[in-house]
């Protein structure tokens, strides 16, 4: 397992299909705990894959990142949507891929993972779109023992009020501070709420500029924060 300057060997292999979705798998096969990583609009990006490797590096977790968009992620050139062309492209891409479509795919993925790799205790980490999926699946009857969102998308305090497990929420400068506070106040569980005030939406996934020393440091700190929270509550 390599560190932040490289990926694990898993990134060089053909990803298995689990629950009908190609899935990036990294970490110890013998791990009893697993993390489902739910990516952002931009799908399998190197920075997001590297983050999965960081989560798996301790060998305490096996990490699974399914391709929920089935090979058709949003183009990162569309974001932020400033021009009419960018807006049209992003806003037409989104309706068939609302977060509820991700929610619906998760049970089949987990069932097939456990048929191949044995039963796991689960945590979940989602970025932007994936954060909303995590929020929607962290309520009653959740499979997660603990969950986390980074630069969460569509943050809604009403979702927070339904969460039944410990949750970590890491915001960026682009989420409204009052929305992050409202979500945190709605959580009635163990929680860690933190805003990375100088980081772009996406600093832990596809939009992370790891050539920038500050971004790289906060990217690492973000993953360390998630792992510490999971270690405490999972």
PDB file of C-alpha atoms in Angstrom:
ATOM      1  CA  UNK A   1       0.000   0.000   0.000  1.00  0.00           C
ATOM      2  CA  UNK A   2       1.509   3.295  -1.051  1.00  0.00           C
ATOM      3  CA  UNK A   3       1.044   6.642   0.638  1.00  0.00           C
ATOM      4  CA  UNK A   4      -0.071  10.005  -0.669  1.00  0.00           C
ATOM      5  CA  UNK A   5       2.445  10.005  -3.514  1.00  0.00           C
ATOM      6  CA  UNK A   6       1.010   6.885  -5.126  1.00  0.00           C
ATOM      7  CA  UNK A   7      -1.902   4.470  -5.319  1.00  0.00           C
ATOM      8  CA  UNK A   8      -2.181   0.896  -4.140  1.00  0.00           C
ATOM      9  CA  UNK A   9      -1.743  -1.947  -6.597  1.00  0.00           C
ATOM     10  CA  UNK A  10      -5.530  -2.078  -6.835  1.00  0.00           C
ATOM     11  CA  UNK A  11      -5.575   0.956  -9.118  1.00  0.00           C
ATOM     12  CA  UNK A  12      -3.662  -0.990 -11.763  1.00  0.00           C
ATOM     13  CA  UNK A  13      -6.128  -3.906 -11.852  1.00  0.00           C
ATOM     14  CA  UNK A  14      -9.413  -4.275 -13.711  1.00  0.00           C
ATOM     15  CA  UNK A  15     -12.086  -3.345 -11.143  1.00  0.00           C
ATOM     16  CA  UNK A  16     -14.530  -6.089 -10.205  1.00  0.00           C
ATOM     17  CA  UNK A  17     -18.240  -5.698 -10.860  1.00  0.00           C
ATOM     18  CA  UNK A  18     -20.222  -5.738  -7.626  1.00  0.00           C
ATOM     19  CA  UNK A  19     -23.960  -5.185  -7.563  1.00  0.00           C
ATOM     20  CA  UNK A  20     -23.817  -4.498 -11.282  1.00  0.00           C
ATOM     21  CA  UNK A  21     -21.323  -1.643 -10.847  1.00  0.00           C
ATOM     22  CA  UNK A  22     -17.610  -1.569 -11.547  1.00  0.00           C
ATOM     23  CA  UNK A  23     -16.050  -1.007  -8.143  1.00  0.00           C
ATOM     24  CA  UNK A  24     -12.635   0.199  -7.032  1.00  0.00           C
ATOM     25  CA  UNK A  25     -11.536  -2.115  -4.204  1.00  0.00           C
ATOM     26  CA  UNK A  26      -8.537  -1.493  -1.978  1.00  0.00           C
ATOM     27  CA  UNK A  27      -7.324  -2.623   1.425  1.00  0.00           C
ATOM     28  CA  UNK A  28      -7.003  -5.883   3.297  1.00  0.00           C
ATOM     29  CA  UNK A  29      -9.287  -8.664   2.105  1.00  0.00           C
ATOM     30  CA  UNK A  30      -9.289 -10.045   5.637  1.00  0.00           C
ATOM     31  CA  UNK A  31     -10.535  -6.780   7.185  1.00  0.00           C
ATOM     32  CA  UNK A  32     -13.814  -7.222   9.055  1.00  0.00           C
ATOM     33  CA  UNK A  33     -14.658  -3.539   8.665  1.00  0.00           C
ATOM     34  CA  UNK A  34     -15.422  -1.878   5.343  1.00  0.00           C
ATOM     35  CA  UNK A  35     -15.927   1.661   4.088  1.00  0.00           C
ATOM     36  CA  UNK A  36     -18.184   2.467   1.169  1.00  0.00           C
ATOM     37  CA  UNK A  37     -16.830   5.572  -0.551  1.00  0.00           C
ATOM     38  CA  UNK A  38     -19.388   7.475  -2.607  1.00  0.00           C
ATOM     39  CA  UNK A  39     -17.677   9.812  -5.006  1.00  0.00           C
ATOM     40  CA  UNK A  40     -18.686  13.267  -6.236  1.00  0.00           C
ATOM     41  CA  UNK A  41     -20.157  14.298  -9.597  1.00  0.00           C
ATOM     42  CA  UNK A  42     -16.867  13.576 -11.344  1.00  0.00           C
ATOM     43  CA  UNK A  43     -16.640   9.863 -10.628  1.00  0.00           C
ATOM     44  CA  UNK A  44     -13.366   7.941 -10.488  1.00  0.00           C
ATOM     45  CA  UNK A  45     -10.836  10.761 -10.213  1.00  0.00           C
ATOM     46  CA  UNK A  46      -7.203  10.127  -9.206  1.00  0.00           C
ATOM     47  CA  UNK A  47      -7.487  12.275  -6.080  1.00  0.00           C
ATOM     48  CA  UNK A  48     -10.595  10.355  -4.944  1.00  0.00           C
ATOM     49  CA  UNK A  49      -8.976   6.991  -5.650  1.00  0.00           C
ATOM     50  CA  UNK A  50      -5.912   8.128  -3.700  1.00  0.00           C
ATOM     51  CA  UNK A  51      -8.209   9.037  -0.824  1.00  0.00           C
ATOM     52  CA  UNK A  52      -9.642   5.511  -0.829  1.00  0.00           C
ATOM     53  CA  UNK A  53      -6.093   4.175  -0.598  1.00  0.00           C
ATOM     54  CA  UNK A  54      -5.413   6.443   2.380  1.00  0.00           C
ATOM     55  CA  UNK A  55      -8.477   5.056   4.156  1.00  0.00           C
ATOM     56  CA  UNK A  56      -7.290   1.509   3.474  1.00  0.00           C
ATOM     57  CA  UNK A  57      -3.637   2.057   4.386  1.00  0.00           C
ATOM     58  CA  UNK A  58      -3.986   0.921   8.003  1.00  0.00           C
ATOM     59  CA  UNK A  59      -5.316  -2.449   6.749  1.00  0.00           C
ATOM     60  CA  UNK A  60      -8.124  -2.076   9.307  1.00  0.00           C
ATOM     61  CA  UNK A  61     -10.609  -1.381   6.513  1.00  0.00           C
ATOM     62  CA  UNK A  62     -11.374  -2.763   3.115  1.00  0.00           C
ATOM     63  CA  UNK A  63     -12.637   0.089   0.957  1.00  0.00           C
ATOM     64  CA  UNK A  64     -15.146  -0.108  -1.881  1.00  0.00           C
ATOM     65  CA  UNK A  65     -15.965   2.700  -4.318  1.00  0.00           C
ATOM     66  CA  UNK A  66     -18.677   1.750  -6.850  1.00  0.00           C
ATOM     67  CA  UNK A  67     -19.138   3.528 -10.162  1.00  0.00           C
ATOM     68  CA  UNK A  68     -22.646   4.790  -9.449  1.00  0.00           C
ATOM     69  CA  UNK A  69     -22.692   6.795 -12.690  1.00  0.00           C
ATOM     70  CA  UNK A  70     -21.783   3.709 -14.757  1.00  0.00           C
ATOM     71  CA  UNK A  71     -19.076   5.380 -16.779  1.00  0.00           C
ATOM     72  CA  UNK A  72     -20.904   8.663 -17.337  1.00  0.00           C
ATOM     73  CA  UNK A  73     -19.747  11.141 -14.673  1.00  0.00           C
ATOM     74  CA  UNK A  74     -20.054  14.889 -15.051  1.00  0.00           C
ATOM     75  CA  UNK A  75     -17.245  16.658 -16.882  1.00  0.00           C
ATOM     76  CA  UNK A  76     -15.147  18.608 -14.390  1.00  0.00           C
ATOM     77  CA  UNK A  77     -14.913  21.385 -17.010  1.00  0.00           C
ATOM     78  CA  UNK A  78     -18.596  22.097 -16.296  1.00  0.00           C
ATOM     79  CA  UNK A  79     -17.843  23.158 -12.711  1.00  0.00           C
ATOM     80  CA  UNK A  80     -18.355  25.719 -11.403  1.00  0.00           C
ATOM     81  CA  UNK A  81     -21.253  26.294 -13.820  1.00  0.00           C
ATOM     82  CA  UNK A  82     -20.676  29.908 -14.826  1.00  0.00           C
ATOM     83  CA  UNK A  83     -21.317  30.042 -18.565  1.00  0.00           C
ATOM     84  CA  UNK A  84     -24.629  29.149 -20.144  1.00  0.00           C
ATOM     85  CA  UNK A  85     -22.964  26.185 -21.841  1.00  0.00           C
ATOM     86  CA  UNK A  86     -21.658  24.868 -18.507  1.00  0.00           C
ATOM     87  CA  UNK A  87     -25.022  25.351 -16.823  1.00  0.00           C
ATOM     88  CA  UNK A  88     -26.881  23.608 -19.619  1.00  0.00           C
ATOM     89  CA  UNK A  89     -24.511  20.629 -19.589  1.00  0.00           C
ATOM     90  CA  UNK A  90     -24.519  20.146 -15.805  1.00  0.00           C
ATOM     91  CA  UNK A  91     -28.215  20.780 -15.292  1.00  0.00           C
ATOM     92  CA  UNK A  92     -29.180  18.335 -18.032  1.00  0.00           C
ATOM     93  CA  UNK A  93     -26.788  15.683 -16.689  1.00  0.00           C
ATOM     94  CA  UNK A  94     -28.115  15.836 -13.124  1.00  0.00           C
ATOM     95  CA  UNK A  95     -31.856  14.873 -13.225  1.00  0.00           C
ATOM     96  CA  UNK A  96     -31.305  11.186 -14.126  1.00  0.00           C
ATOM     97  CA  UNK A  97     -28.661  10.996 -11.396  1.00  0.00           C
ATOM     98  CA  UNK A  98     -30.292  12.532  -8.341  1.00  0.00           C
ATOM     99  CA  UNK A  99     -28.886  11.168  -5.052  1.00  0.00           C
ATOM    100  CA  UNK A 100     -31.868   8.866  -4.600  1.00  0.00           C
ATOM    101  CA  UNK A 101     -30.594   6.845  -7.572  1.00  0.00           C
ATOM    102  CA  UNK A 102     -27.434   6.151  -5.581  1.00  0.00           C
ATOM    103  CA  UNK A 103     -29.431   5.210  -2.502  1.00  0.00           C
ATOM    104  CA  UNK A 104     -31.350   2.623  -4.539  1.00  0.00           C
ATOM    105  CA  UNK A 105     -28.157   0.929  -5.780  1.00  0.00           C
ATOM    106  CA  UNK A 106     -26.474   0.472  -2.394  1.00  0.00           C
ATOM    107  CA  UNK A 107     -28.285  -2.634  -1.062  1.00  0.00           C
ATOM    108  CA  UNK A 108     -27.359  -4.737  -4.099  1.00  0.00           C
ATOM    109  CA  UNK A 109     -23.737  -3.576  -3.880  1.00  0.00           C
ATOM    110  CA  UNK A 110     -23.443  -4.469  -0.196  1.00  0.00           C
ATOM    111  CA  UNK A 111     -25.091  -7.843  -0.711  1.00  0.00           C
ATOM    112  CA  UNK A 112     -22.694  -8.771  -3.488  1.00  0.00           C
ATOM    113  CA  UNK A 113     -19.646  -7.466  -1.629  1.00  0.00           C
ATOM    114  CA  UNK A 114     -20.524  -9.721   1.287  1.00  0.00           C
ATOM    115  CA  UNK A 115     -21.134 -12.696  -1.005  1.00  0.00           C
ATOM    116  CA  UNK A 116     -17.599 -12.282  -2.380  1.00  0.00           C
ATOM    117  CA  UNK A 117     -15.633 -10.931   0.604  1.00  0.00           C
ATOM    118  CA  UNK A 118     -17.681 -12.205   3.578  1.00  0.00           C
ATOM    119  CA  UNK A 119     -19.863 -10.178   5.917  1.00  0.00           C
ATOM    120  CA  UNK A 120     -18.584  -6.741   6.915  1.00  0.00           C
ATOM    121  CA  UNK A 121     -19.350  -4.027   9.421  1.00  0.00           C
ATOM    122  CA  UNK A 122     -19.851  -0.871   7.354  1.00  0.00           C
ATOM    123  CA  UNK A 123     -19.007   2.806   7.446  1.00  0.00           C
ATOM    124  CA  UNK A 124     -19.647   5.280   4.623  1.00  0.00           C
ATOM    125  CA  UNK A 125     -17.911   8.403   3.353  1.00  0.00           C
ATOM    126  CA  UNK A 126     -19.444  10.613   0.680  1.00  0.00           C
ATOM    127  CA  UNK A 127     -18.276  13.676  -1.233  1.00  0.00           C
ATOM    128  CA  UNK A 128     -20.704  16.343  -2.526  1.00  0.00           C
ATOM    129  CA  UNK A 129     -23.388  14.234  -4.292  1.00  0.00           C
ATOM    130  CA  UNK A 130     -22.092  11.260  -2.348  1.00  0.00           C
ATOM    131  CA  UNK A 131     -22.466  13.191   0.894  1.00  0.00           C
ATOM    132  CA  UNK A 132     -26.175  13.564   0.210  1.00  0.00           C
ATOM    133  CA  UNK A 133     -26.407   9.827  -0.447  1.00  0.00           C
ATOM    134  CA  UNK A 134     -24.690   9.222   2.900  1.00  0.00           C
ATOM    135  CA  UNK A 135     -27.064  11.602   4.683  1.00  0.00           C
ATOM    136  CA  UNK A 136     -30.084   9.840   3.189  1.00  0.00           C
ATOM    137  CA  UNK A 137     -28.804   6.396   4.209  1.00  0.00           C
ATOM    138  CA  UNK A 138     -27.733   7.211   7.783  1.00  0.00           C
ATOM    139  CA  UNK A 139     -31.192   7.114   9.336  1.00  0.00           C
ATOM    140  CA  UNK A 140     -33.373   4.306  10.637  1.00  0.00           C
ATOM    141  CA  UNK A 141     -32.300   0.790   9.595  1.00  0.00           C
ATOM    142  CA  UNK A 142     -28.975   2.038   8.219  1.00  0.00           C
ATOM    143  CA  UNK A 143     -26.251  -0.473   7.441  1.00  0.00           C
ATOM    144  CA  UNK A 144     -23.606   2.022   8.540  1.00  0.00           C
ATOM    145  CA  UNK A 145     -22.097   1.987  12.023  1.00  0.00           C
ATOM    146  CA  UNK A 146     -20.706   5.480  11.402  1.00  0.00           C
ATOM    147  CA  UNK A 147     -20.660   7.855   8.437  1.00  0.00           C
ATOM    148  CA  UNK A 148     -19.011  10.999   7.113  1.00  0.00           C
ATOM    149  CA  UNK A 149     -19.573  13.704   4.533  1.00  0.00           C
ATOM    150  CA  UNK A 150     -16.946  15.958   3.009  1.00  0.00           C
ATOM    151  CA  UNK A 151     -17.875  19.171   1.168  1.00  0.00           C
ATOM    152  CA  UNK A 152     -21.458  17.936   1.341  1.00  0.00           C
ATOM    153  CA  UNK A 153     -23.932  18.651  -1.418  1.00  0.00           C
ATOM    154  CA  UNK A 154     -27.569  19.640  -0.905  1.00  0.00           C
ATOM    155  CA  UNK A 155     -27.070  19.945   2.848  1.00  0.00           C
ATOM    156  CA  UNK A 156     -30.445  19.856   4.604  1.00  0.00           C
ATOM    157  CA  UNK A 157     -31.015  20.008   8.353  1.00  0.00           C
ATOM    158  CA  UNK A 158     -34.105  17.830   7.872  1.00  0.00           C
ATOM    159  CA  UNK A 159     -31.783  14.991   6.843  1.00  0.00           C
ATOM    160  CA  UNK A 160     -29.611  15.603   9.891  1.00  0.00           C
ATOM    161  CA  UNK A 161     -32.581  15.232  12.207  1.00  0.00           C
ATOM    162  CA  UNK A 162     -33.114  11.674  10.932  1.00  0.00           C
ATOM    163  CA  UNK A 163     -29.512  10.485  11.382  1.00  0.00           C
ATOM    164  CA  UNK A 164     -29.199   7.666  13.933  1.00  0.00           C
ATOM    165  CA  UNK A 165     -25.431   6.998  13.935  1.00  0.00           C
ATOM    166  CA  UNK A 166     -22.280   9.018  14.671  1.00  0.00           C
ATOM    167  CA  UNK A 167     -21.546  11.400  11.793  1.00  0.00           C
ATOM    168  CA  UNK A 168     -18.609  13.556  10.756  1.00  0.00           C
ATOM    169  CA  UNK A 169     -19.275  16.517   8.441  1.00  0.00           C
ATOM    170  CA  UNK A 170     -16.402  18.482   6.910  1.00  0.00           C
ATOM    171  CA  UNK A 171     -17.443  21.595   5.034  1.00  0.00           C
ATOM    172  CA  UNK A 172     -15.543  23.795   2.599  1.00  0.00           C
ATOM    173  CA  UNK A 173     -15.584  27.530   2.018  1.00  0.00           C
ATOM    174  CA  UNK A 174     -18.243  27.055  -0.653  1.00  0.00           C
ATOM    175  CA  UNK A 175     -20.953  25.628   1.602  1.00  0.00           C
ATOM    176  CA  UNK A 176     -22.875  28.252   3.526  1.00  0.00           C
ATOM    177  CA  UNK A 177     -21.627  28.349   7.104  1.00  0.00           C
ATOM    178  CA  UNK A 178     -25.181  28.678   8.404  1.00  0.00           C
ATOM    179  CA  UNK A 179     -26.242  25.511   6.543  1.00  0.00           C
ATOM    180  CA  UNK A 180     -23.382  23.562   8.111  1.00  0.00           C
ATOM    181  CA  UNK A 181     -24.288  24.876  11.564  1.00  0.00           C
ATOM    182  CA  UNK A 182     -27.972  24.066  11.060  1.00  0.00           C
ATOM    183  CA  UNK A 183     -27.153  20.529   9.950  1.00  0.00           C
ATOM    184  CA  UNK A 184     -24.844  20.054  12.925  1.00  0.00           C
ATOM    185  CA  UNK A 185     -27.470  21.355  15.327  1.00  0.00           C
ATOM    186  CA  UNK A 186     -30.028  18.950  13.869  1.00  0.00           C
ATOM    187  CA  UNK A 187     -27.803  15.951  14.562  1.00  0.00           C
ATOM    188  CA  UNK A 188     -28.740  14.266  17.844  1.00  0.00           C
ATOM    189  CA  UNK A 189     -25.873  11.772  17.698  1.00  0.00           C
ATOM    190  CA  UNK A 190     -22.133  11.824  18.319  1.00  0.00           C
ATOM    191  CA  UNK A 191     -20.717  14.219  15.749  1.00  0.00           C
ATOM    192  CA  UNK A 192     -17.773  16.182  14.465  1.00  0.00           C
ATOM    193  CA  UNK A 193     -18.614  19.300  12.465  1.00  0.00           C
ATOM    194  CA  UNK A 194     -15.785  21.332  10.978  1.00  0.00           C
ATOM    195  CA  UNK A 195     -15.449  23.904   8.219  1.00  0.00           C
ATOM    196  CA  UNK A 196     -12.228  24.064   6.212  1.00  0.00           C
ATOM    197  CA  UNK A 197     -12.570  27.774   5.568  1.00  0.00           C
ATOM    198  CA  UNK A 198      -9.847  28.136   2.947  1.00  0.00           C
ATOM    199  CA  UNK A 199     -10.640  25.046   0.868  1.00  0.00           C
ATOM    200  CA  UNK A 200     -12.638  24.668  -2.327  1.00  0.00           C
ATOM    201  CA  UNK A 201     -15.689  22.455  -2.556  1.00  0.00           C
ATOM    202  CA  UNK A 202     -14.044  19.211  -3.643  1.00  0.00           C
ATOM    203  CA  UNK A 203     -10.707  19.559  -1.824  1.00  0.00           C
ATOM    204  CA  UNK A 204     -10.816  15.924  -0.654  1.00  0.00           C
ATOM    205  CA  UNK A 205     -11.841  14.516  -4.024  1.00  0.00           C
ATOM    206  CA  UNK A 206     -11.784  15.490  -7.699  1.00  0.00           C
ATOM    207  CA  UNK A 207     -11.016  19.207  -7.331  1.00  0.00           C
ATOM    208  CA  UNK A 208      -8.042  18.755  -4.989  1.00  0.00           C
ATOM    209  CA  UNK A 209      -4.939  20.475  -6.373  1.00  0.00           C
ATOM    210  CA  UNK A 210      -2.365  18.307  -4.677  1.00  0.00           C
ATOM    211  CA  UNK A 211       0.467  20.327  -6.191  1.00  0.00           C
ATOM    212  CA  UNK A 212      -0.576  23.157  -3.858  1.00  0.00           C
ATOM    213  CA  UNK A 213       1.099  22.667  -0.480  1.00  0.00           C
ATOM    214  CA  UNK A 214      -1.816  24.092   1.516  1.00  0.00           C
ATOM    215  CA  UNK A 215      -4.429  22.030  -0.306  1.00  0.00           C
ATOM    216  CA  UNK A 216      -2.317  18.915   0.031  1.00  0.00           C
ATOM    217  CA  UNK A 217      -1.959  19.474   3.767  1.00  0.00           C
ATOM    218  CA  UNK A 218      -5.685  20.023   4.257  1.00  0.00           C
ATOM    219  CA  UNK A 219      -6.487  17.034   2.040  1.00  0.00           C
ATOM    220  CA  UNK A 220      -4.343  14.882   4.323  1.00  0.00           C
ATOM    221  CA  UNK A 221      -5.856  16.470   7.435  1.00  0.00           C
ATOM    222  CA  UNK A 222      -9.364  15.830   6.133  1.00  0.00           C
ATOM    223  CA  UNK A 223      -8.698  12.119   5.723  1.00  0.00           C
ATOM    224  CA  UNK A 224      -6.962  11.988   9.094  1.00  0.00           C
ATOM    225  CA  UNK A 225     -10.017  13.609  10.696  1.00  0.00           C
ATOM    226  CA  UNK A 226     -12.359  11.060   9.115  1.00  0.00           C
ATOM    227  CA  UNK A 227     -10.155   8.136  10.144  1.00  0.00           C
ATOM    228  CA  UNK A 228      -9.897   9.399  13.715  1.00  0.00           C
ATOM    229  CA  UNK A 229     -13.663   9.781  13.921  1.00  0.00           C
ATOM    230  CA  UNK A 230     -14.215   6.318  12.485  1.00  0.00           C
ATOM    231  CA  UNK A 231     -11.609   4.891  14.854  1.00  0.00           C
ATOM    232  CA  UNK A 232     -13.463   6.363  17.823  1.00  0.00           C
ATOM    233  CA  UNK A 233     -16.970   5.283  16.812  1.00  0.00           C
ATOM    234  CA  UNK A 234     -16.486   2.200  14.658  1.00  0.00           C
TER     235      UNK A 234
END
